[in-house]
């Protein structure tokens, strides 16, 4: 009897221990079950045939649901505002009362009149018009719960029939961007579906369904973090939703995210540093909405926190860009992220489910909609005041930048995409007190005709000052992102600002400027030349190679007496391309047009100054075979930026080689093989970061193989932390040395309180700051650049200039003149001053290129990017 009882008890214990975890708790996480609903509107559950939270939904099914919802409800408009790289539609919904939807164009037009309305005109609009509230969901693809929640939010607002909802809809226009990053979302969802345990969900956090592979679903097709691209619009997803956003200009915007599953829900307000140009009432308004969320979380016993972890200093987030556009921009962060799966056990033994994550985001979405409607008039007043340039907190009257710089048109396009009016001077004009971006000096300046002018007396004044100001005020050096993003600095422009008045005959730039391709002296008899300082000269070179042309690059500047060309300029000699005689003239015209470059034809190779066109000092440059290593330990962000730079911008193919495909064969003298391809099959190898983990990847024998490959003519490009590995301290390949960081042995550090550690060490970081730098433009690595460059610095790892390698880029030698924008301690400035961040170490017939600073950061810090293109395309020929 005792034995039988023991077995029964054991059976019960096992039954409890291995019972099916409850993935969907509808009792605790039900979506307002007592709400009055129009049964004729299809719910997400009915459409998908499963409960939200039971599984992740593929993007195509989400889109199909919204089409169904819009077809059934007169409150819902479905709109496609673009497509992703992978051809998925980018969509948003507009939801309001049936009457408002019928008159939505007139309502929107009247709403947008607030941008330029007089006080009397604004008074009428403020009194009667609805408040506009918008949401962006799932900008990070593997933070996937918000797109699930958005379906329930849209359904609830489309189908609820209670008096409160009807009143909200009458006083609101709700705009929902249901998934900003469909490509990343589907990458994550397909991965998760293939990894998940079917019969019993993997609640255990170490199960493989909680470990997403590299590069993960966070990023878009090119591995970019789209939540840093709201200003710059590098990608179609960003250009699409910011363009659509500006058709509505809402008063409230919330950006939906997830964080690690052990974290509780974050809601507003956030922490420092803040953009101090925002209206003073921003903080109190963010608290109003945070409190609305908190009230619901208290009611449902949902854990949350505020005023910690997340700041809104950088204006390129989905929570901060709307703020500089005149809205109350806000962030929510749900615990879960890619490792959350459908259910996962947290570090305090709680089973966090996808259903709860959906419920939490649903709850804050509805709370925000209600709070917006309740505060309709004062929120409209907030935006109206924020759009008035007279309320600006700066005295800057205008910004100026040269139209001759490589990326000047890029900045104009960024500004115009963000609704800024840009002008161009028709003649020379004077600015009595022009502040120079290079050194901050103020002087009287005569600026030439063609100069771009950005006045601040326009509705986008807050946006203009937030991205054009030379250096934003920083109240706290411990920040979530970078410390500077000033557009003239990021694009390395000659630029000025003024607090005073000026007079200029100027014309508004109506069209997005772009370089127009043209041929000067078509049907030339001797050669064609392309100035390498043109933005798209590398694309022209890629097209020349694609057509099998023999091309040379000029080692030194030259001139025919009428036109001058810098080092690196491309020379296509007809005498070295005789097999192209029938097509060369037409090809040059086509390449000029497609690349947007100016190509100059010459009837003679004789130059007045510099080397003649056929001088052997002008080196033949052949198309290299390029490999870039990907997978851990390499950075998916840096790898994605380099991949984008060559694949999309330059149109030059590079092969992405997985480290998992890397092996050293046992066959003698064969060395590294990449998935069956020998390292010797490549001329250029790019390493995007990787840091200290490279020691595990490249042991002593592998280092010898790399050294031999370089000596035999290979070009190895070590970027960021990878550059540190190829130094005397960390490998046996070169004699290049790191500048040793100063040791902090202060008494203050020895007795540092636990509570002070974050602030103490934060002040010793360099969190993405702009440094004045000097460039050796005679070196092929720097062809096409100006002698002065703003380099973006993270951390304090630098190279020590010496005769052991060619120093191509170094920081200003005077610490007092080094920092242009951002933050760096005096100790770090003294350490960095005069040290190298870009250089070349020659080894045999090959080279190792050091690019310690990211040269194409997020593809908006483009000033240094020509160095990466030179390293790949020009340097192997020299």
mmCIF file with all atom_site columns, C-alpha atoms in Angstrom, residues 450-569:
data_model
loop_
_atom_site.group_PDB
_atom_site.id
_atom_site.type_symbol
_atom_site.label_atom_id
_atom_site.label_alt_id
_atom_site.label_comp_id
_atom_site.label_asym_id
_atom_site.label_entity_id
_atom_site.label_seq_id
_atom_site.pdbx_PDB_ins_code
_atom_site.Cartn_x
_atom_site.Cartn_y
_atom_site.Cartn_z
_atom_site.occupancy
_atom_site.B_iso_or_equiv
_atom_site.pdbx_formal_charge
_atom_site.auth_seq_id
_atom_site.auth_comp_id
_atom_site.auth_asym_id
_atom_site.auth_atom_id
_atom_site.pdbx_PDB_model_num
ATOM 1   C CA . UNK A 1 450 ? 26.270 78.829 -54.796 1.00 0.00 ? 450 UNK A CA 1
ATOM 2   C CA . UNK A 1 451 ? 26.563 78.579 -50.994 1.00 0.00 ? 451 UNK A CA 1
ATOM 3   C CA . UNK A 1 452 ? 23.639 76.718 -49.443 1.00 0.00 ? 452 UNK A CA 1
ATOM 4   C CA . UNK A 1 453 ? 21.686 78.711 -46.845 1.00 0.00 ? 453 UNK A CA 1
ATOM 5   C CA . UNK A 1 454 ? 19.360 77.276 -44.194 1.00 0.00 ? 454 UNK A CA 1
ATOM 6   C CA . UNK A 1 455 ? 17.419 80.042 -42.388 1.00 0.00 ? 455 UNK A CA 1
ATOM 7   C CA . UNK A 1 456 ? 15.906 79.109 -39.036 1.00 0.00 ? 456 UNK A CA 1
ATOM 8   C CA . UNK A 1 457 ? 12.805 81.314 -39.333 1.00 0.00 ? 457 UNK A CA 1
ATOM 9   C CA . UNK A 1 458 ? 10.664 78.415 -40.566 1.00 0.00 ? 458 UNK A CA 1
ATOM 10  C CA . UNK A 1 459 ? 8.403  75.793 -38.901 1.00 0.00 ? 459 UNK A CA 1
ATOM 11  C CA . UNK A 1 460 ? 11.182 73.178 -38.826 1.00 0.00 ? 460 UNK A CA 1
ATOM 12  C CA . UNK A 1 461 ? 13.419 75.440 -36.708 1.00 0.00 ? 461 UNK A CA 1
ATOM 13  C CA . UNK A 1 462 ? 13.568 72.940 -33.842 1.00 0.00 ? 462 UNK A CA 1
ATOM 14  C CA . UNK A 1 463 ? 14.631 70.167 -36.210 1.00 0.00 ? 463 UNK A CA 1
ATOM 15  C CA . UNK A 1 464 ? 17.136 72.411 -38.031 1.00 0.00 ? 464 UNK A CA 1
ATOM 16  C CA . UNK A 1 465 ? 18.897 73.509 -34.863 1.00 0.00 ? 465 UNK A CA 1
ATOM 17  C CA . UNK A 1 466 ? 18.919 69.974 -33.456 1.00 0.00 ? 466 UNK A CA 1
ATOM 18  C CA . UNK A 1 467 ? 20.854 68.539 -36.398 1.00 0.00 ? 467 UNK A CA 1
ATOM 19  C CA . UNK A 1 468 ? 22.807 71.549 -37.698 1.00 0.00 ? 468 UNK A CA 1
ATOM 20  C CA . UNK A 1 469 ? 24.120 73.036 -34.446 1.00 0.00 ? 469 UNK A CA 1
ATOM 21  C CA . UNK A 1 470 ? 27.904 72.633 -34.166 1.00 0.00 ? 470 UNK A CA 1
ATOM 22  C CA . UNK A 1 471 ? 27.782 71.266 -30.636 1.00 0.00 ? 471 UNK A CA 1
ATOM 23  C CA . UNK A 1 472 ? 24.703 70.480 -28.569 1.00 0.00 ? 472 UNK A CA 1
ATOM 24  C CA . UNK A 1 473 ? 24.694 71.194 -24.846 1.00 0.00 ? 473 UNK A CA 1
ATOM 25  C CA . UNK A 1 474 ? 25.314 67.968 -22.896 1.00 0.00 ? 474 UNK A CA 1
ATOM 26  C CA . UNK A 1 475 ? 24.065 67.695 -19.313 1.00 0.00 ? 475 UNK A CA 1
ATOM 27  C CA . UNK A 1 476 ? 25.263 64.112 -18.725 1.00 0.00 ? 476 UNK A CA 1
ATOM 28  C CA . UNK A 1 477 ? 28.210 62.308 -20.358 1.00 0.00 ? 477 UNK A CA 1
ATOM 29  C CA . UNK A 1 478 ? 26.696 58.857 -19.718 1.00 0.00 ? 478 UNK A CA 1
ATOM 30  C CA . UNK A 1 479 ? 24.485 58.397 -22.759 1.00 0.00 ? 479 UNK A CA 1
ATOM 31  C CA . UNK A 1 480 ? 22.688 55.640 -24.643 1.00 0.00 ? 480 UNK A CA 1
ATOM 32  C CA . UNK A 1 481 ? 24.063 56.542 -28.063 1.00 0.00 ? 481 UNK A CA 1
ATOM 33  C CA . UNK A 1 482 ? 26.510 59.024 -29.624 1.00 0.00 ? 482 UNK A CA 1
ATOM 34  C CA . UNK A 1 483 ? 27.449 62.494 -28.377 1.00 0.00 ? 483 UNK A CA 1
ATOM 35  C CA . UNK A 1 484 ? 27.345 64.379 -31.687 1.00 0.00 ? 484 UNK A CA 1
ATOM 36  C CA . UNK A 1 485 ? 25.637 64.075 -35.069 1.00 0.00 ? 485 UNK A CA 1
ATOM 37  C CA . UNK A 1 486 ? 25.959 67.613 -36.474 1.00 0.00 ? 486 UNK A CA 1
ATOM 38  C CA . UNK A 1 487 ? 25.283 67.231 -40.192 1.00 0.00 ? 487 UNK A CA 1
ATOM 39  C CA . UNK A 1 488 ? 27.962 69.648 -41.491 1.00 0.00 ? 488 UNK A CA 1
ATOM 40  C CA . UNK A 1 489 ? 30.523 67.819 -39.355 1.00 0.00 ? 489 UNK A CA 1
ATOM 41  C CA . UNK A 1 490 ? 29.371 64.301 -40.226 1.00 0.00 ? 490 UNK A CA 1
ATOM 42  C CA . UNK A 1 491 ? 29.586 65.051 -43.954 1.00 0.00 ? 491 UNK A CA 1
ATOM 43  C CA . UNK A 1 492 ? 32.865 67.011 -43.562 1.00 0.00 ? 492 UNK A CA 1
ATOM 44  C CA . UNK A 1 493 ? 31.527 70.242 -45.016 1.00 0.00 ? 493 UNK A CA 1
ATOM 45  C CA . UNK A 1 494 ? 32.997 73.728 -44.906 1.00 0.00 ? 494 UNK A CA 1
ATOM 46  C CA . UNK A 1 495 ? 30.239 75.351 -42.875 1.00 0.00 ? 495 UNK A CA 1
ATOM 47  C CA . UNK A 1 496 ? 29.322 78.409 -40.814 1.00 0.00 ? 496 UNK A CA 1
ATOM 48  C CA . UNK A 1 497 ? 26.459 79.667 -38.692 1.00 0.00 ? 497 UNK A CA 1
ATOM 49  C CA . UNK A 1 498 ? 25.420 83.129 -37.598 1.00 0.00 ? 498 UNK A CA 1
ATOM 50  C CA . UNK A 1 499 ? 23.458 84.687 -34.774 1.00 0.00 ? 499 UNK A CA 1
ATOM 51  C CA . UNK A 1 500 ? 23.270 87.975 -36.630 1.00 0.00 ? 500 UNK A CA 1
ATOM 52  C CA . UNK A 1 501 ? 21.372 89.259 -39.604 1.00 0.00 ? 501 UNK A CA 1
ATOM 53  C CA . UNK A 1 502 ? 22.611 88.903 -43.170 1.00 0.00 ? 502 UNK A CA 1
ATOM 54  C CA . UNK A 1 503 ? 21.427 89.856 -46.630 1.00 0.00 ? 503 UNK A CA 1
ATOM 55  C CA . UNK A 1 504 ? 21.722 87.512 -49.584 1.00 0.00 ? 504 UNK A CA 1
ATOM 56  C CA . UNK A 1 505 ? 20.104 87.240 -52.976 1.00 0.00 ? 505 UNK A CA 1
ATOM 57  C CA . UNK A 1 506 ? 19.009 83.615 -52.797 1.00 0.00 ? 506 UNK A CA 1
ATOM 58  C CA . UNK A 1 507 ? 16.692 81.119 -54.478 1.00 0.00 ? 507 UNK A CA 1
ATOM 59  C CA . UNK A 1 508 ? 14.915 78.215 -52.812 1.00 0.00 ? 508 UNK A CA 1
ATOM 60  C CA . UNK A 1 509 ? 16.166 74.774 -53.807 1.00 0.00 ? 509 UNK A CA 1
ATOM 61  C CA . UNK A 1 510 ? 12.964 73.160 -55.075 1.00 0.00 ? 510 UNK A CA 1
ATOM 62  C CA . UNK A 1 511 ? 14.258 69.845 -56.398 1.00 0.00 ? 511 UNK A CA 1
ATOM 63  C CA . UNK A 1 512 ? 16.425 67.294 -54.636 1.00 0.00 ? 512 UNK A CA 1
ATOM 64  C CA . UNK A 1 513 ? 19.883 68.141 -55.990 1.00 0.00 ? 513 UNK A CA 1
ATOM 65  C CA . UNK A 1 514 ? 21.993 65.428 -57.518 1.00 0.00 ? 514 UNK A CA 1
ATOM 66  C CA . UNK A 1 515 ? 25.146 65.377 -59.559 1.00 0.00 ? 515 UNK A CA 1
ATOM 67  C CA . UNK A 1 516 ? 24.405 65.367 -63.257 1.00 0.00 ? 516 UNK A CA 1
ATOM 68  C CA . UNK A 1 517 ? 26.575 63.259 -65.464 1.00 0.00 ? 517 UNK A CA 1
ATOM 69  C CA . UNK A 1 518 ? 28.181 64.983 -68.387 1.00 0.00 ? 518 UNK A CA 1
ATOM 70  C CA . UNK A 1 519 ? 30.952 64.592 -70.914 1.00 0.00 ? 519 UNK A CA 1
ATOM 71  C CA . UNK A 1 520 ? 33.245 67.491 -71.696 1.00 0.00 ? 520 UNK A CA 1
ATOM 72  C CA . UNK A 1 521 ? 34.842 67.030 -75.117 1.00 0.00 ? 521 UNK A CA 1
ATOM 73  C CA . UNK A 1 522 ? 33.047 63.824 -76.175 1.00 0.00 ? 522 UNK A CA 1
ATOM 74  C CA . UNK A 1 523 ? 34.692 61.697 -78.857 1.00 0.00 ? 523 UNK A CA 1
ATOM 75  C CA . UNK A 1 524 ? 38.098 62.656 -77.463 1.00 0.00 ? 524 UNK A CA 1
ATOM 76  C CA . UNK A 1 525 ? 41.064 61.310 -79.406 1.00 0.00 ? 525 UNK A CA 1
ATOM 77  C CA . UNK A 1 526 ? 43.484 60.407 -76.618 1.00 0.00 ? 526 UNK A CA 1
ATOM 78  C CA . UNK A 1 527 ? 41.926 59.734 -73.194 1.00 0.00 ? 527 UNK A CA 1
ATOM 79  C CA . UNK A 1 528 ? 39.091 60.297 -70.740 1.00 0.00 ? 528 UNK A CA 1
ATOM 80  C CA . UNK A 1 529 ? 39.661 61.532 -67.176 1.00 0.00 ? 529 UNK A CA 1
ATOM 81  C CA . UNK A 1 530 ? 37.410 61.385 -64.082 1.00 0.00 ? 530 UNK A CA 1
ATOM 82  C CA . UNK A 1 531 ? 38.127 63.683 -61.131 1.00 0.00 ? 531 UNK A CA 1
ATOM 83  C CA . UNK A 1 532 ? 38.400 61.343 -58.120 1.00 0.00 ? 532 UNK A CA 1
ATOM 84  C CA . UNK A 1 533 ? 37.077 63.961 -55.678 1.00 0.00 ? 533 UNK A CA 1
ATOM 85  C CA . UNK A 1 534 ? 33.581 63.562 -57.142 1.00 0.00 ? 534 UNK A CA 1
ATOM 86  C CA . UNK A 1 535 ? 31.125 61.781 -54.837 1.00 0.00 ? 535 UNK A CA 1
ATOM 87  C CA . UNK A 1 536 ? 30.346 58.986 -57.289 1.00 0.00 ? 536 UNK A CA 1
ATOM 88  C CA . UNK A 1 537 ? 33.734 58.562 -58.933 1.00 0.00 ? 537 UNK A CA 1
ATOM 89  C CA . UNK A 1 538 ? 34.070 55.116 -57.251 1.00 0.00 ? 538 UNK A CA 1
ATOM 90  C CA . UNK A 1 539 ? 30.785 54.044 -58.853 1.00 0.00 ? 539 UNK A CA 1
ATOM 91  C CA . UNK A 1 540 ? 32.131 55.174 -62.238 1.00 0.00 ? 540 UNK A CA 1
ATOM 92  C CA . UNK A 1 541 ? 35.270 53.099 -61.648 1.00 0.00 ? 541 UNK A CA 1
ATOM 93  C CA . UNK A 1 542 ? 33.154 50.046 -60.787 1.00 0.00 ? 542 UNK A CA 1
ATOM 94  C CA . UNK A 1 543 ? 31.248 50.514 -64.036 1.00 0.00 ? 543 UNK A CA 1
ATOM 95  C CA . UNK A 1 544 ? 34.479 50.866 -66.009 1.00 0.00 ? 544 UNK A CA 1
ATOM 96  C CA . UNK A 1 545 ? 35.703 47.606 -64.522 1.00 0.00 ? 545 UNK A CA 1
ATOM 97  C CA . UNK A 1 546 ? 32.390 45.921 -65.253 1.00 0.00 ? 546 UNK A CA 1
ATOM 98  C CA . UNK A 1 547 ? 32.893 46.851 -68.908 1.00 0.00 ? 547 UNK A CA 1
ATOM 99  C CA . UNK A 1 548 ? 36.483 45.510 -68.796 1.00 0.00 ? 548 UNK A CA 1
ATOM 100 C CA . UNK A 1 549 ? 38.269 48.820 -69.303 1.00 0.00 ? 549 UNK A CA 1
ATOM 101 C CA . UNK A 1 550 ? 41.923 49.276 -68.430 1.00 0.00 ? 550 UNK A CA 1
ATOM 102 C CA . UNK A 1 551 ? 42.062 52.154 -65.962 1.00 0.00 ? 551 UNK A CA 1
ATOM 103 C CA . UNK A 1 552 ? 44.879 54.107 -64.342 1.00 0.00 ? 552 UNK A CA 1
ATOM 104 C CA . UNK A 1 553 ? 44.850 56.274 -61.197 1.00 0.00 ? 553 UNK A CA 1
ATOM 105 C CA . UNK A 1 554 ? 46.973 59.419 -61.030 1.00 0.00 ? 554 UNK A CA 1
ATOM 106 C CA . UNK A 1 555 ? 49.601 59.352 -58.314 1.00 0.00 ? 555 UNK A CA 1
ATOM 107 C CA . UNK A 1 556 ? 49.888 63.154 -58.243 1.00 0.00 ? 556 UNK A CA 1
ATOM 108 C CA . UNK A 1 557 ? 47.745 66.163 -59.240 1.00 0.00 ? 557 UNK A CA 1
ATOM 109 C CA . UNK A 1 558 ? 47.957 67.376 -62.830 1.00 0.00 ? 558 UNK A CA 1
ATOM 110 C CA . UNK A 1 559 ? 46.561 70.074 -65.100 1.00 0.00 ? 559 UNK A CA 1
ATOM 111 C CA . UNK A 1 560 ? 46.311 70.833 -68.806 1.00 0.00 ? 560 UNK A CA 1
ATOM 112 C CA . UNK A 1 561 ? 46.355 74.557 -68.034 1.00 0.00 ? 561 UNK A CA 1
ATOM 113 C CA . UNK A 1 562 ? 42.572 74.889 -68.097 1.00 0.00 ? 562 UNK A CA 1
ATOM 114 C CA . UNK A 1 563 ? 41.398 72.175 -65.739 1.00 0.00 ? 563 UNK A CA 1
ATOM 115 C CA . UNK A 1 564 ? 43.118 70.669 -62.709 1.00 0.00 ? 564 UNK A CA 1
ATOM 116 C CA . UNK A 1 565 ? 42.703 67.149 -61.373 1.00 0.00 ? 565 UNK A CA 1
ATOM 117 C CA . UNK A 1 566 ? 43.632 65.771 -57.927 1.00 0.00 ? 566 UNK A CA 1
ATOM 118 C CA . UNK A 1 567 ? 45.576 62.646 -57.050 1.00 0.00 ? 567 UNK A CA 1
ATOM 119 C CA . UNK A 1 568 ? 43.570 59.493 -57.654 1.00 0.00 ? 568 UNK A CA 1
ATOM 120 C CA . UNK A 1 569 ? 41.824 60.821 -60.750 1.00 0.00 ? 569 UNK A CA 1
#
